[in-house]
Coordinates of C-alpha atoms and ligand atoms in Angstrom, one line a residue:
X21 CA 7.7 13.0 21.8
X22 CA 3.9 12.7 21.2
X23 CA 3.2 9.6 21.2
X24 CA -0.7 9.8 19.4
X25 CA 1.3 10.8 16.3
X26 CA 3.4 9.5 13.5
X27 CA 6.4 10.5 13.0
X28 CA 6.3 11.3 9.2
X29 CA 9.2 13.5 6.8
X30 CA 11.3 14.4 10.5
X31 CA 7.6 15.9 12.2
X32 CA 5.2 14.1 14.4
X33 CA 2.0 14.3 12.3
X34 CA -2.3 13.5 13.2
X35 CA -3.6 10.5 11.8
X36 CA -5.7 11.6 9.5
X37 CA -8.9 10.3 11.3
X38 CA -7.4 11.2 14.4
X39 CA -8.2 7.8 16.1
X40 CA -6.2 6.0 18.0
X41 CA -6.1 3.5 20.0
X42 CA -4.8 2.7 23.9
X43 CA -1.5 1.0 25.3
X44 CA -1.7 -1.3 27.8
X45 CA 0.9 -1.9 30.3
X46 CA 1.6 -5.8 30.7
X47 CA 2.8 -5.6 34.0
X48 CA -0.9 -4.3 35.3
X49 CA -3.1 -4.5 32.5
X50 CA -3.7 -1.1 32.5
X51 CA -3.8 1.5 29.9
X52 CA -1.3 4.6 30.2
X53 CA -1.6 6.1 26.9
X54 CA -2.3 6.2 23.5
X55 CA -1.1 5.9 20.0
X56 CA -2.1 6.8 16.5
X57 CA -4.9 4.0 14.7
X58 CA -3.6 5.3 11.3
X59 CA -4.8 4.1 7.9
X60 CA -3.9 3.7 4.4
X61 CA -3.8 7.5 3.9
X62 CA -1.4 8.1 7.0
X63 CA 0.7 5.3 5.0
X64 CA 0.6 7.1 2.2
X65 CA 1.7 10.2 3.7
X66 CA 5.1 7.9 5.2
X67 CA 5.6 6.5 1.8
X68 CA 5.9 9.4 0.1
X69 CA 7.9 10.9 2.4
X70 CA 10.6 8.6 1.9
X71 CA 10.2 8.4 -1.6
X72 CA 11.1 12.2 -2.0
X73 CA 13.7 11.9 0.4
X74 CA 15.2 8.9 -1.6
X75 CA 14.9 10.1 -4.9
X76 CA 15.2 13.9 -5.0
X77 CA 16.1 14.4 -1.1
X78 CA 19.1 15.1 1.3
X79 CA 19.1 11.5 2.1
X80 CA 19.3 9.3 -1.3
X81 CA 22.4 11.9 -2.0
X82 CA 24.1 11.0 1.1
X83 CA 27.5 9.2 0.8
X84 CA 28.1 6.1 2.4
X85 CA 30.7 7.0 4.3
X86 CA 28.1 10.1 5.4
X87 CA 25.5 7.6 6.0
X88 CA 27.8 4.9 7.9
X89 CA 28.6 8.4 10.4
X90 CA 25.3 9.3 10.9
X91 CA 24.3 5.4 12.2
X92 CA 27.2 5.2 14.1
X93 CA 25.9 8.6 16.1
X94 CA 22.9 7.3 16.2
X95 CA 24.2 4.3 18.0
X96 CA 26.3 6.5 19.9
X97 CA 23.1 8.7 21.3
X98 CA 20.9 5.2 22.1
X99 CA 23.6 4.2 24.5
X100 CA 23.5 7.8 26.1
X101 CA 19.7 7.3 26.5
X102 CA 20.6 3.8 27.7
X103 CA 18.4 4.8 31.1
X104 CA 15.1 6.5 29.0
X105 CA 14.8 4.1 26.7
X106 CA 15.3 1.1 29.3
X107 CA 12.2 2.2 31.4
X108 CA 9.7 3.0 27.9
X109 CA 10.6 -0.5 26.9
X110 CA 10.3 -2.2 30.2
X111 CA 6.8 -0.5 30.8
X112 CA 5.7 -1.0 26.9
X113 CA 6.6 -4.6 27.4
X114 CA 6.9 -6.0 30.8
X115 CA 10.3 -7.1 30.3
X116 CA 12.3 -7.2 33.5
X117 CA 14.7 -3.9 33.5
X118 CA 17.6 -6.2 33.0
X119 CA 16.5 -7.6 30.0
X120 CA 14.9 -4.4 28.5
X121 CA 18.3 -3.0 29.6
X122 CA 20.3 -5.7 27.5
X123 CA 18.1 -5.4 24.3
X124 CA 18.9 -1.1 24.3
X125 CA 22.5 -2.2 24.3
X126 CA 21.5 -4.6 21.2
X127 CA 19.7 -2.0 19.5
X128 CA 22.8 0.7 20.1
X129 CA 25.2 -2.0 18.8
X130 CA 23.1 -2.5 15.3
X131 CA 23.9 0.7 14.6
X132 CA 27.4 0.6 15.8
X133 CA 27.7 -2.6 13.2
X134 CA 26.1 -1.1 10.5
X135 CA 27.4 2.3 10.8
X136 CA 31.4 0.9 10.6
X137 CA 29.9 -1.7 7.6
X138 CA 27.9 0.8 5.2
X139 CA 31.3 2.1 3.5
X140 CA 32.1 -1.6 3.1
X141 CA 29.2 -2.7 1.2
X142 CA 30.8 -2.8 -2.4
X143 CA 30.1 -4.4 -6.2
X144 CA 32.3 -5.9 -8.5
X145 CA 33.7 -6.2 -11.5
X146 CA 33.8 -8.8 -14.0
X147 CA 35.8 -10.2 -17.0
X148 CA 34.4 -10.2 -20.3
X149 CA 34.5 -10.2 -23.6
X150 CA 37.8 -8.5 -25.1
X151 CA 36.6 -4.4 -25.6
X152 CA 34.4 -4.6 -22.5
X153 CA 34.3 -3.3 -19.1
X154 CA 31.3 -4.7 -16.4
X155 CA 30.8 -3.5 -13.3
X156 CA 28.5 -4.8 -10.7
X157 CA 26.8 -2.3 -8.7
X158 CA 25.1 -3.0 -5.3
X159 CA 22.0 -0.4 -4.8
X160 CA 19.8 0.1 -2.3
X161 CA 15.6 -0.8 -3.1
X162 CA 14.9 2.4 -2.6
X163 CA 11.2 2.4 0.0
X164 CA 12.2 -0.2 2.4
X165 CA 8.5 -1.1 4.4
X166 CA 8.8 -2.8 7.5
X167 CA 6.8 -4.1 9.9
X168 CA 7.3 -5.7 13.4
X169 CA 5.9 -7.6 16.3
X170 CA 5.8 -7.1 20.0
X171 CA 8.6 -9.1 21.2
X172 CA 11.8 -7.2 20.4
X173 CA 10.3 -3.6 19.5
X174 CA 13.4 -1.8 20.3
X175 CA 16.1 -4.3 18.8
X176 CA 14.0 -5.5 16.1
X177 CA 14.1 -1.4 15.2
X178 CA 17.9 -1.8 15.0
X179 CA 18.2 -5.1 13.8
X180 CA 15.8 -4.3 10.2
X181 CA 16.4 -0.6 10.4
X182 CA 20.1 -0.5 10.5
X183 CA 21.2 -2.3 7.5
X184 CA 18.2 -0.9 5.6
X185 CA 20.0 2.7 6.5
X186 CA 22.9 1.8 5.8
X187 CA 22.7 0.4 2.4
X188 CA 21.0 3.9 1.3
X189 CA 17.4 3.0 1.4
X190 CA 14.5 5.3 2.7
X191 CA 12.2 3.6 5.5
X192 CA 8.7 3.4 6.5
X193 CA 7.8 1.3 9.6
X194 CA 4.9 0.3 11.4
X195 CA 5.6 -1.2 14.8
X196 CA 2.8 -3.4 16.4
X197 CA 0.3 -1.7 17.9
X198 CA 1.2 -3.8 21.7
X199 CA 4.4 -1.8 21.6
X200 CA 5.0 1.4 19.7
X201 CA 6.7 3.6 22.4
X202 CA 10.8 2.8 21.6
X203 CA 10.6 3.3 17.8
X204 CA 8.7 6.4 18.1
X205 CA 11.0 8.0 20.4
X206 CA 14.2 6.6 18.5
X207 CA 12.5 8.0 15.2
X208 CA 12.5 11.6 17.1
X209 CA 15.9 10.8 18.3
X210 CA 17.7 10.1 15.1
X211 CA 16.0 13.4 13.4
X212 CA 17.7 15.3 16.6
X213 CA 20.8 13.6 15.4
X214 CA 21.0 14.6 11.8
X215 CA 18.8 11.8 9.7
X216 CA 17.1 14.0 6.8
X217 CA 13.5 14.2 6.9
X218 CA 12.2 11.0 5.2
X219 CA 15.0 8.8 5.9
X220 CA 13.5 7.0 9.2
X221 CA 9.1 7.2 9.0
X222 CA 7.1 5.5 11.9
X223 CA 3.3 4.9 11.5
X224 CA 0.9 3.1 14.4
X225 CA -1.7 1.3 13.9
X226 CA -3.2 -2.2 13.3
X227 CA -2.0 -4.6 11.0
X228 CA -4.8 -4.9 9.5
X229 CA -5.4 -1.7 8.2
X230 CA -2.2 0.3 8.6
X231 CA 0.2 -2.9 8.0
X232 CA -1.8 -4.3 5.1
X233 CA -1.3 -0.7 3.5
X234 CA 2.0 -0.6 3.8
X235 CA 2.6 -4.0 2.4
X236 CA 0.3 -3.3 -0.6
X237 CA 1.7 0.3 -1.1
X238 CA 2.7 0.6 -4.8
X239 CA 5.6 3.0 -3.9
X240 CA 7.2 0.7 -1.6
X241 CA 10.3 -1.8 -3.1
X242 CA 10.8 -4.2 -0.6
X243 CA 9.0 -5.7 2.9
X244 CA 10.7 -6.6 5.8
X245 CA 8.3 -8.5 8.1
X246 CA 8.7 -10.4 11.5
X247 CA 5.8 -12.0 13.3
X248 CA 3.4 -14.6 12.8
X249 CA 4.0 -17.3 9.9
X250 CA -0.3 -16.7 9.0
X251 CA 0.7 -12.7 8.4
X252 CA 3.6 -13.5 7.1
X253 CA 1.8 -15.6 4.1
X254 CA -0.6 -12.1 4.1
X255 CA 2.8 -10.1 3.6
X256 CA 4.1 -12.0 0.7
X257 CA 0.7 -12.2 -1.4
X258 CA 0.6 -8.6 -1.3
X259 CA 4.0 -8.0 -2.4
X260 CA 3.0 -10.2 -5.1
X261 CA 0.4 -8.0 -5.9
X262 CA 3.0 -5.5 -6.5
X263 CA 5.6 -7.9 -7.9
X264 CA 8.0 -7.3 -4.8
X265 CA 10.2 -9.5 -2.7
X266 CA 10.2 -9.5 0.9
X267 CA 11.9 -10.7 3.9
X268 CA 9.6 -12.9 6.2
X269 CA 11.0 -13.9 9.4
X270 CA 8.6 -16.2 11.2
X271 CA 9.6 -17.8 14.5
X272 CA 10.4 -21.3 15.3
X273 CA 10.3 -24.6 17.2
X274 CA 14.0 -25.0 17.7
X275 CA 15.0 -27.6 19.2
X276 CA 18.0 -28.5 21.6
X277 CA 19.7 -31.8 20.7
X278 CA 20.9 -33.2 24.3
X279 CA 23.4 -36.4 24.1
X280 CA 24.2 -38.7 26.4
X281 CA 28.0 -37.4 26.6
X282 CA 27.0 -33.8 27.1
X283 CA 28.4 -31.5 30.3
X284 CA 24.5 -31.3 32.2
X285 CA 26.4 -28.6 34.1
X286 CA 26.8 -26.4 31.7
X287 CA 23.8 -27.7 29.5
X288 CA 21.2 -26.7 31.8
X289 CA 21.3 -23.3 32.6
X290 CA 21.7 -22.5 28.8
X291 CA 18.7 -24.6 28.1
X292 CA 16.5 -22.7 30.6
X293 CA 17.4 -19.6 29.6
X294 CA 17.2 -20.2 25.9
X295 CA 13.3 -20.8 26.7
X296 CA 12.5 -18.2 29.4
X297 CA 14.4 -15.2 28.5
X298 CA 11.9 -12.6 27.3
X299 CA 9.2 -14.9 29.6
X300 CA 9.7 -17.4 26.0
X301 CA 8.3 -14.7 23.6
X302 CA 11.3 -15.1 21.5
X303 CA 11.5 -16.3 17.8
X304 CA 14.4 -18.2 18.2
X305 CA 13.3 -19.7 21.7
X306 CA 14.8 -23.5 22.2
X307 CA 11.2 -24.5 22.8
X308 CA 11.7 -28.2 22.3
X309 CA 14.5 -30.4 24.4
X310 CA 15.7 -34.0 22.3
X311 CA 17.1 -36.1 24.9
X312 CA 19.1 -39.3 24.0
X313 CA 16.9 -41.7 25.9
X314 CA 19.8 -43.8 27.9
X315 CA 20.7 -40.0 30.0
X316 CA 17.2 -39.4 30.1
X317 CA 15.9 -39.8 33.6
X318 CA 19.2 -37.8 34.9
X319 CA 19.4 -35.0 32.5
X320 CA 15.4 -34.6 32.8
X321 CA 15.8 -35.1 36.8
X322 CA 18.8 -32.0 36.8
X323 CA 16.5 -29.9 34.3
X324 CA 13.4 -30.1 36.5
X325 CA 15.2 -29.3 39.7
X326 CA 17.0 -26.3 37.9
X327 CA 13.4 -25.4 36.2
X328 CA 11.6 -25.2 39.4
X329 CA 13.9 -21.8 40.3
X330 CA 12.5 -19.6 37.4
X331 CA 10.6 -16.9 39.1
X332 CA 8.2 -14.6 37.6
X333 CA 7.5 -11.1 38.9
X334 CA 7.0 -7.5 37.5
X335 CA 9.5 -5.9 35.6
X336 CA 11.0 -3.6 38.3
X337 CA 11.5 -7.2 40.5
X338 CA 14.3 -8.2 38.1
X339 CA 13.1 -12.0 37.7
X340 CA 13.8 -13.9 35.4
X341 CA 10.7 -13.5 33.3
X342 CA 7.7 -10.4 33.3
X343 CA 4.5 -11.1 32.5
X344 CA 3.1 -11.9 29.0
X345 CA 3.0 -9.0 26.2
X346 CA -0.9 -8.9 26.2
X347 CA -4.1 -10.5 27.5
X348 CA -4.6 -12.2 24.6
X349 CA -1.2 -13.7 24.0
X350 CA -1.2 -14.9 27.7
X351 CA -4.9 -16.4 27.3
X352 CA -3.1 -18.2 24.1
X353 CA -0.1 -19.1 26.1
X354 CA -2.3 -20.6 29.0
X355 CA -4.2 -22.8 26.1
X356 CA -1.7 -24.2 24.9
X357 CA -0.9 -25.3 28.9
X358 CA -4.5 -26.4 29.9
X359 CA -4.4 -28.5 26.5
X360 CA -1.1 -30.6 27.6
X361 CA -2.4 -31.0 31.1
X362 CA -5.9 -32.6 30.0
X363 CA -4.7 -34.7 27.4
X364 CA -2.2 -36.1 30.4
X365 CA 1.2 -34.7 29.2
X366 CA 3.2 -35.1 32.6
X367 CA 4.2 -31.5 34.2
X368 CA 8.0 -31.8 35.1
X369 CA 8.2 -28.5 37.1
X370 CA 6.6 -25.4 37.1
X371 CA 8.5 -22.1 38.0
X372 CA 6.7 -19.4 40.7
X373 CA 5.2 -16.1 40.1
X374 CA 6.6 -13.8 43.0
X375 CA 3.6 -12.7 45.4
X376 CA 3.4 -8.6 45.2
X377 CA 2.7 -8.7 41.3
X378 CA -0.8 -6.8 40.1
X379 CA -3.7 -9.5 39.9
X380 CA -4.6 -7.7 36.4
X381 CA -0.9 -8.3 34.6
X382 CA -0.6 -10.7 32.2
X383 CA 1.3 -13.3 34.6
X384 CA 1.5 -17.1 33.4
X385 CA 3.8 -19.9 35.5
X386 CA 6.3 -20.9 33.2
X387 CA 6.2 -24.8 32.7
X388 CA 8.4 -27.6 32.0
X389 CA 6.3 -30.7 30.0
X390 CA 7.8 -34.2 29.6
X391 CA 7.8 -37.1 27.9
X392 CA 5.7 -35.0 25.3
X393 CA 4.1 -37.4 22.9
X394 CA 5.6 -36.6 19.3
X395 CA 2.3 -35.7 17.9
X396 CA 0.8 -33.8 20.8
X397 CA 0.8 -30.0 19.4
X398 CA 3.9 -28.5 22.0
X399 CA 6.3 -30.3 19.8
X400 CA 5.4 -29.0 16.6
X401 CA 3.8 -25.7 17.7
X402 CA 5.1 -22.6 18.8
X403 CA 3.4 -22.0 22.2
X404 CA 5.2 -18.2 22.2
X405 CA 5.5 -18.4 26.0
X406 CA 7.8 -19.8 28.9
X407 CA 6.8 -23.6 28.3
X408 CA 8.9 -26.0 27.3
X409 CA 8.9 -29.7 26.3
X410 CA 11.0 -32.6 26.4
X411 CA 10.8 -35.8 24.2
X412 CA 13.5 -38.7 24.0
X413 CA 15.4 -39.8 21.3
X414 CA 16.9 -43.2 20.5
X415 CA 20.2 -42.5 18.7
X416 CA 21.9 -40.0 16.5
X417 CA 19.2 -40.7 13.2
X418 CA 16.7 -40.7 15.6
X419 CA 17.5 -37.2 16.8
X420 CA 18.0 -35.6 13.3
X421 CA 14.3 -37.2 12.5
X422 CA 12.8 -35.3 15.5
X423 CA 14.4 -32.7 15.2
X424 CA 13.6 -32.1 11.6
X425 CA 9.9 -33.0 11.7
X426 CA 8.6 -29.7 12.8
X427 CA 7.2 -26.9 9.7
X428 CA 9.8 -24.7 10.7
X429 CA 13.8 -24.4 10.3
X430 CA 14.9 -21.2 12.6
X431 CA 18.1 -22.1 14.8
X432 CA 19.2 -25.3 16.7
X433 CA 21.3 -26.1 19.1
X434 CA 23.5 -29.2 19.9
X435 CA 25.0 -30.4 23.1
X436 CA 27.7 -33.4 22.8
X437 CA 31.4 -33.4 23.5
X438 CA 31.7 -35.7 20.8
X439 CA 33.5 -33.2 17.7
X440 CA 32.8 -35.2 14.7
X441 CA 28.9 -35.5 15.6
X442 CA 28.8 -32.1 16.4
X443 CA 29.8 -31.1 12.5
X444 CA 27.9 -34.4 11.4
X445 CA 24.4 -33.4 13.2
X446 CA 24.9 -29.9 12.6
X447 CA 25.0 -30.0 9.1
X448 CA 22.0 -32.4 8.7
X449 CA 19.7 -29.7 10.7
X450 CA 17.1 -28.0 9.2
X451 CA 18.1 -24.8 10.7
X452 CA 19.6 -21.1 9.7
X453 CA 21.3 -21.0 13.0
X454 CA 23.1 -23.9 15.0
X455 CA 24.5 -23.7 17.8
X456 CA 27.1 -26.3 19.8
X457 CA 27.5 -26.2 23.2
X458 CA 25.8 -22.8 23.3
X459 CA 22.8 -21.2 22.2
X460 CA 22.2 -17.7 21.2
X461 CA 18.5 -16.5 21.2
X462 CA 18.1 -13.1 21.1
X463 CA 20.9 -10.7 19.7
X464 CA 24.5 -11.9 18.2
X465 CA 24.2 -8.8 15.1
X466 CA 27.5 -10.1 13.2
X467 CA 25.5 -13.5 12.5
X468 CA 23.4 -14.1 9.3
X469 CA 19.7 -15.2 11.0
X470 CA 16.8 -16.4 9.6
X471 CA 15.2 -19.9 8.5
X472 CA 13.4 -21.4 6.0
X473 CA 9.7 -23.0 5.4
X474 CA 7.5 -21.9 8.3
X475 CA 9.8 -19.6 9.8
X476 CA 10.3 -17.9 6.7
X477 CA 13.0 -16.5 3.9
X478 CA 15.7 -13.9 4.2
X479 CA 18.5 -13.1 6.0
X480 CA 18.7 -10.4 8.5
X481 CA 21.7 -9.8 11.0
X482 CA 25.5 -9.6 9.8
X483 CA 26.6 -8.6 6.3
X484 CA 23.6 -10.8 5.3
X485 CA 21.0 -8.8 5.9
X486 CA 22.8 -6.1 4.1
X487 CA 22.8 -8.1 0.9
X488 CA 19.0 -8.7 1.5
X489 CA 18.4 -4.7 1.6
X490 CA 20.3 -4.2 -1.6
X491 CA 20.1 -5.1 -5.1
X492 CA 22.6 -5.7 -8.1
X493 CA 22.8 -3.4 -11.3
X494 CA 25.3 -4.8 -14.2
X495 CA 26.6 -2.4 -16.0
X496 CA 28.1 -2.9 -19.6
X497 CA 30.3 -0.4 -21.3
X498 CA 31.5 -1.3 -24.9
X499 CA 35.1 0.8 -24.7
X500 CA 36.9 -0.9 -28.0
Ligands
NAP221 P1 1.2 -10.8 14.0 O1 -0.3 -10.6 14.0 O2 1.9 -11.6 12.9 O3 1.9 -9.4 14.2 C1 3.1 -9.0 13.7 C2 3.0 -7.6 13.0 O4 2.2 -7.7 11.8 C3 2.3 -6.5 13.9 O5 2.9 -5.3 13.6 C4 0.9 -6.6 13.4 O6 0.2 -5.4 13.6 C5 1.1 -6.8 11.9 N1 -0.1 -7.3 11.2 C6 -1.1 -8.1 11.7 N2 -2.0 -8.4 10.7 C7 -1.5 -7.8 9.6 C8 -2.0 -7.7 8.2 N3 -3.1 -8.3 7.9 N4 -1.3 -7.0 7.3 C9 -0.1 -6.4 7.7 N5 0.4 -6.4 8.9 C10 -0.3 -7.1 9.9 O7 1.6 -11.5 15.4 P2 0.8 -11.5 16.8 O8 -0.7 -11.6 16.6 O9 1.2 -10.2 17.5 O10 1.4 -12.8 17.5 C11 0.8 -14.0 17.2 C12 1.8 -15.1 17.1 O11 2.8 -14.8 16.2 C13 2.6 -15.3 18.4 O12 2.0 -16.2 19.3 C14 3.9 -16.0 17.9 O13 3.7 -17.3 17.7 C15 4.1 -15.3 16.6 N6 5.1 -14.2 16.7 C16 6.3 -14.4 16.2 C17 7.2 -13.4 16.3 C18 8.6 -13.6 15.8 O14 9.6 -12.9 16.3 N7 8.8 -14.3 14.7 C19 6.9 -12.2 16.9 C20 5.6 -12.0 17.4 C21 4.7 -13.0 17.3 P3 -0.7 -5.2 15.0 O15 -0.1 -6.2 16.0 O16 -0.4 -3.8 15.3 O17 -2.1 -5.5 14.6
MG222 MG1 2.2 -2.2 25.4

């Protein structure tokens, strides 16, 4: 692997400035390599690479069956380099070897999914007129682009890259520049394993210049895009340019409806972990806690004394969070913190970062804030960090209210014993995900995901996303 390349038409290739820029270890703030600062002509390079290989390449005449083998192997060979990729993650990251650990299984299982599903994927055919035979054929794009954040690099690799495969289409992805080590190892890996050159293209760089090229590249049919909802608006203008659609998946404010007849028991573990898994840098993160008020002072008491165990520590520690992705994000994190404090939003419990960690990681002492006032910022905005809020509601109106007055509609999760509120509540959310008396952030690949307003359009995950890579093409034969 060399690592200052791209990986363009199955060889690592120069930027064509040969620039690039450094990666910094979370964990000690420290730089231990480097990576390609490509530009529009580096982009160029990728999109034509797939382009060949889609239309006059090995891969666009690959079967689906062919095609559904090839991701399966590819699955198969991640989950032998289980151990290889766990460590590049964990040190691109900071995530705690456990969790990097658990998000290579993820990846391995996209491809698993969509390497038994892309045989499945089928049209139709319709009745019509008398004399007539229509059939409905499901196509790939053709130049999938797709770009990703920090958070997930290695599942979020599987997660827009395995359907996108697997529905025939040829791909060109720029990672974020935080975290570029998984995805250009994998694209090495799945050469190794048969993929035709052109099929899988990975370019570095900043947004800015290498992921604004990408998204404005004429040759490219359709964007996939995860990170912030202000890019994300960037994104779909420039497909517009080019009079493309594109799949925006923007994070969240999701919050966790908690009623009075819930089990706390099993409610608050779930809870915690739904906000500091990945040290709460996770789209779907239950970042905001609705409490029915007449259980609030017990539920609140048993989530502050459960809160106050979350430790902190460096990724080889195996706490339960690492340290922030980057200087920057932490310094944003630690805003949003000072902000609640000073304008006298009571601290709950605060968690403990383990003694022993490196003074120049990106460490920040995950917090638990409540009451939150309803129009302090933590309950609307996504903080993108292991702080969470809690706010009380007065009955089951009051609770939908809350919990729909945010910009965004991700996923949601419900905690009653009560069965007919569960369905009633649930189906009044604004949400693409809901949970009941569980909650799933981070992988669950069979399920459709995504949301809608601030947190984006699109479906990704399941046989959803598949539908979302693909495209119809209705074809009328006049047979007499
Ligand atoms: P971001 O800027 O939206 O980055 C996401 C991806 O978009 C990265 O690959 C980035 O490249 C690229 N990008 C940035 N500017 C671009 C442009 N003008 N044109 C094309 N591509 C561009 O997100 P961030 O700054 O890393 O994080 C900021 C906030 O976004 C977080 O605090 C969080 O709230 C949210 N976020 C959400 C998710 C999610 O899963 N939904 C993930 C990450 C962040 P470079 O990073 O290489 O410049
Ligand atoms: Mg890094």
């Amino acid at each position: 692997m060399e690592s200052s390349k791209n990986f363009i038409d199955g060889e690592w290739r120069a930027p064509h400035s040969e620039a690039t820029l450094p990666t910094i270890e979370p964990a000690t703030g420290r730089s231990y390599g480097q990576i390609a600062d490509s530009d529009a002509r580096d982009v160029d390079a990728a999109v034509a690479a797939a382009r060949a290989a889609y239309d006059v390449g090995a891969w666009g005449r690959t079967s689906a069956c062919e095609r559904g083998r090839l991701l399966s192997r590819f699955g198969q060979r991640i989950a032998d380099l289980a151990d290889e990729l766990t460590t590049m993650e964990s040190r691109d990251t900071g995530k705690p070897i456990q969790v990097a650990k658990a998000d290579i299984a993820a990846l391995a299982r996209y491809f698993e999914f969509y390497g038994g599903a892309a045989d499945k994927l089928h049209g139709e055919t319709i009745p019509y007129q008398t004399g007539y035979q229509v059939s409905v054929l499901r196509e790939p794009h053709g130049v999938t682009g797709h770009i990703l954040p920090w958070n997930y690099p290695a599942q979020m690799f599987g997660r827009t890259l395995a359907p996108a495969l697997a529905a025939g289409n040829a791909t060109v992805l720029k990672p974020a520049e935080d975290a570029c080590a998984t995805a250009l190892r994998l694209a090495e890996v799945a050469t190794e394993i048969g993929f035709p050159p052109g099929a899988i293209n990975v370019v570095t760089g900043a947004g800015a210049t290498a992921g604004a090229a990408l998204a404005a590249h004429g040759g490219v049919d359709f964007m996939s895009f995860t990170g912030s909802p202000q890019v994300g608006q960037i994104i779909q203008k420039l497909c517009a340019d080019h009079y493309i659609t594109c799949t925006l998946e923007l994070g969240g404010k999701s919050p966790q409806l908690v009623f009075a007849d819930a089990d706390f028991d099993s409610t608050v573990p779930v809870i915690i972990n739904a906000i500091i898994q990945n040290s709460g840098q996770t789209c779907s993160a239950g970042s905001r806690v609705l409490v029915q008020r007449s259980a609030y002072d017990t539920f609140v008491k048993r989530l502050a004394d459960a809160f106050v165990r979350v430790r902190v520590g460096a990724p080889e520690m195996r706490r339960d969070c690492g340290p922030i992705i980057t200087h920057k994000q932490q310094t944003r994190v630690q805003g949003f913190i000072d902000a609640a404090v000073r304008a006298g939003v009571p601290v709950l419990a605060q968690g403990l970062i383990e003694d022993g960690v490196d003074p120049h990681g990106f460490y920040t002492t995950p917090t638990l804030f409540g009451p939150v006032p309803r129009d302090n910022s933590l309950a609307h905005e996504e903080v993108f960090g292991p702080v969470l809020c809690v706010l009380p509601f007065e009955d089951e109106a009051d609770a939908i209210e809350l919990a729909n007055s945010t910009e965004y509609g991700l996923a949601a999760g419900i905690w009653t014993r009560d069965g007919a509120r569960q369905i009633r509540v649930g189906k009044r959310l604004r949400a693409g995900q809901v949970f009941i008396n569980c909650y799933g952030a981070g992988a669950g690949i069979e399920l459709p995901f995504g949301g809608s307003r601030k947190s984006g359009h699109g479906r990704e995950k399941g046989f959803a996303a598949l539908h979302d890579f693909t495209t119809t093409k209705t074809m009328v034969q006049h047979h007499g």
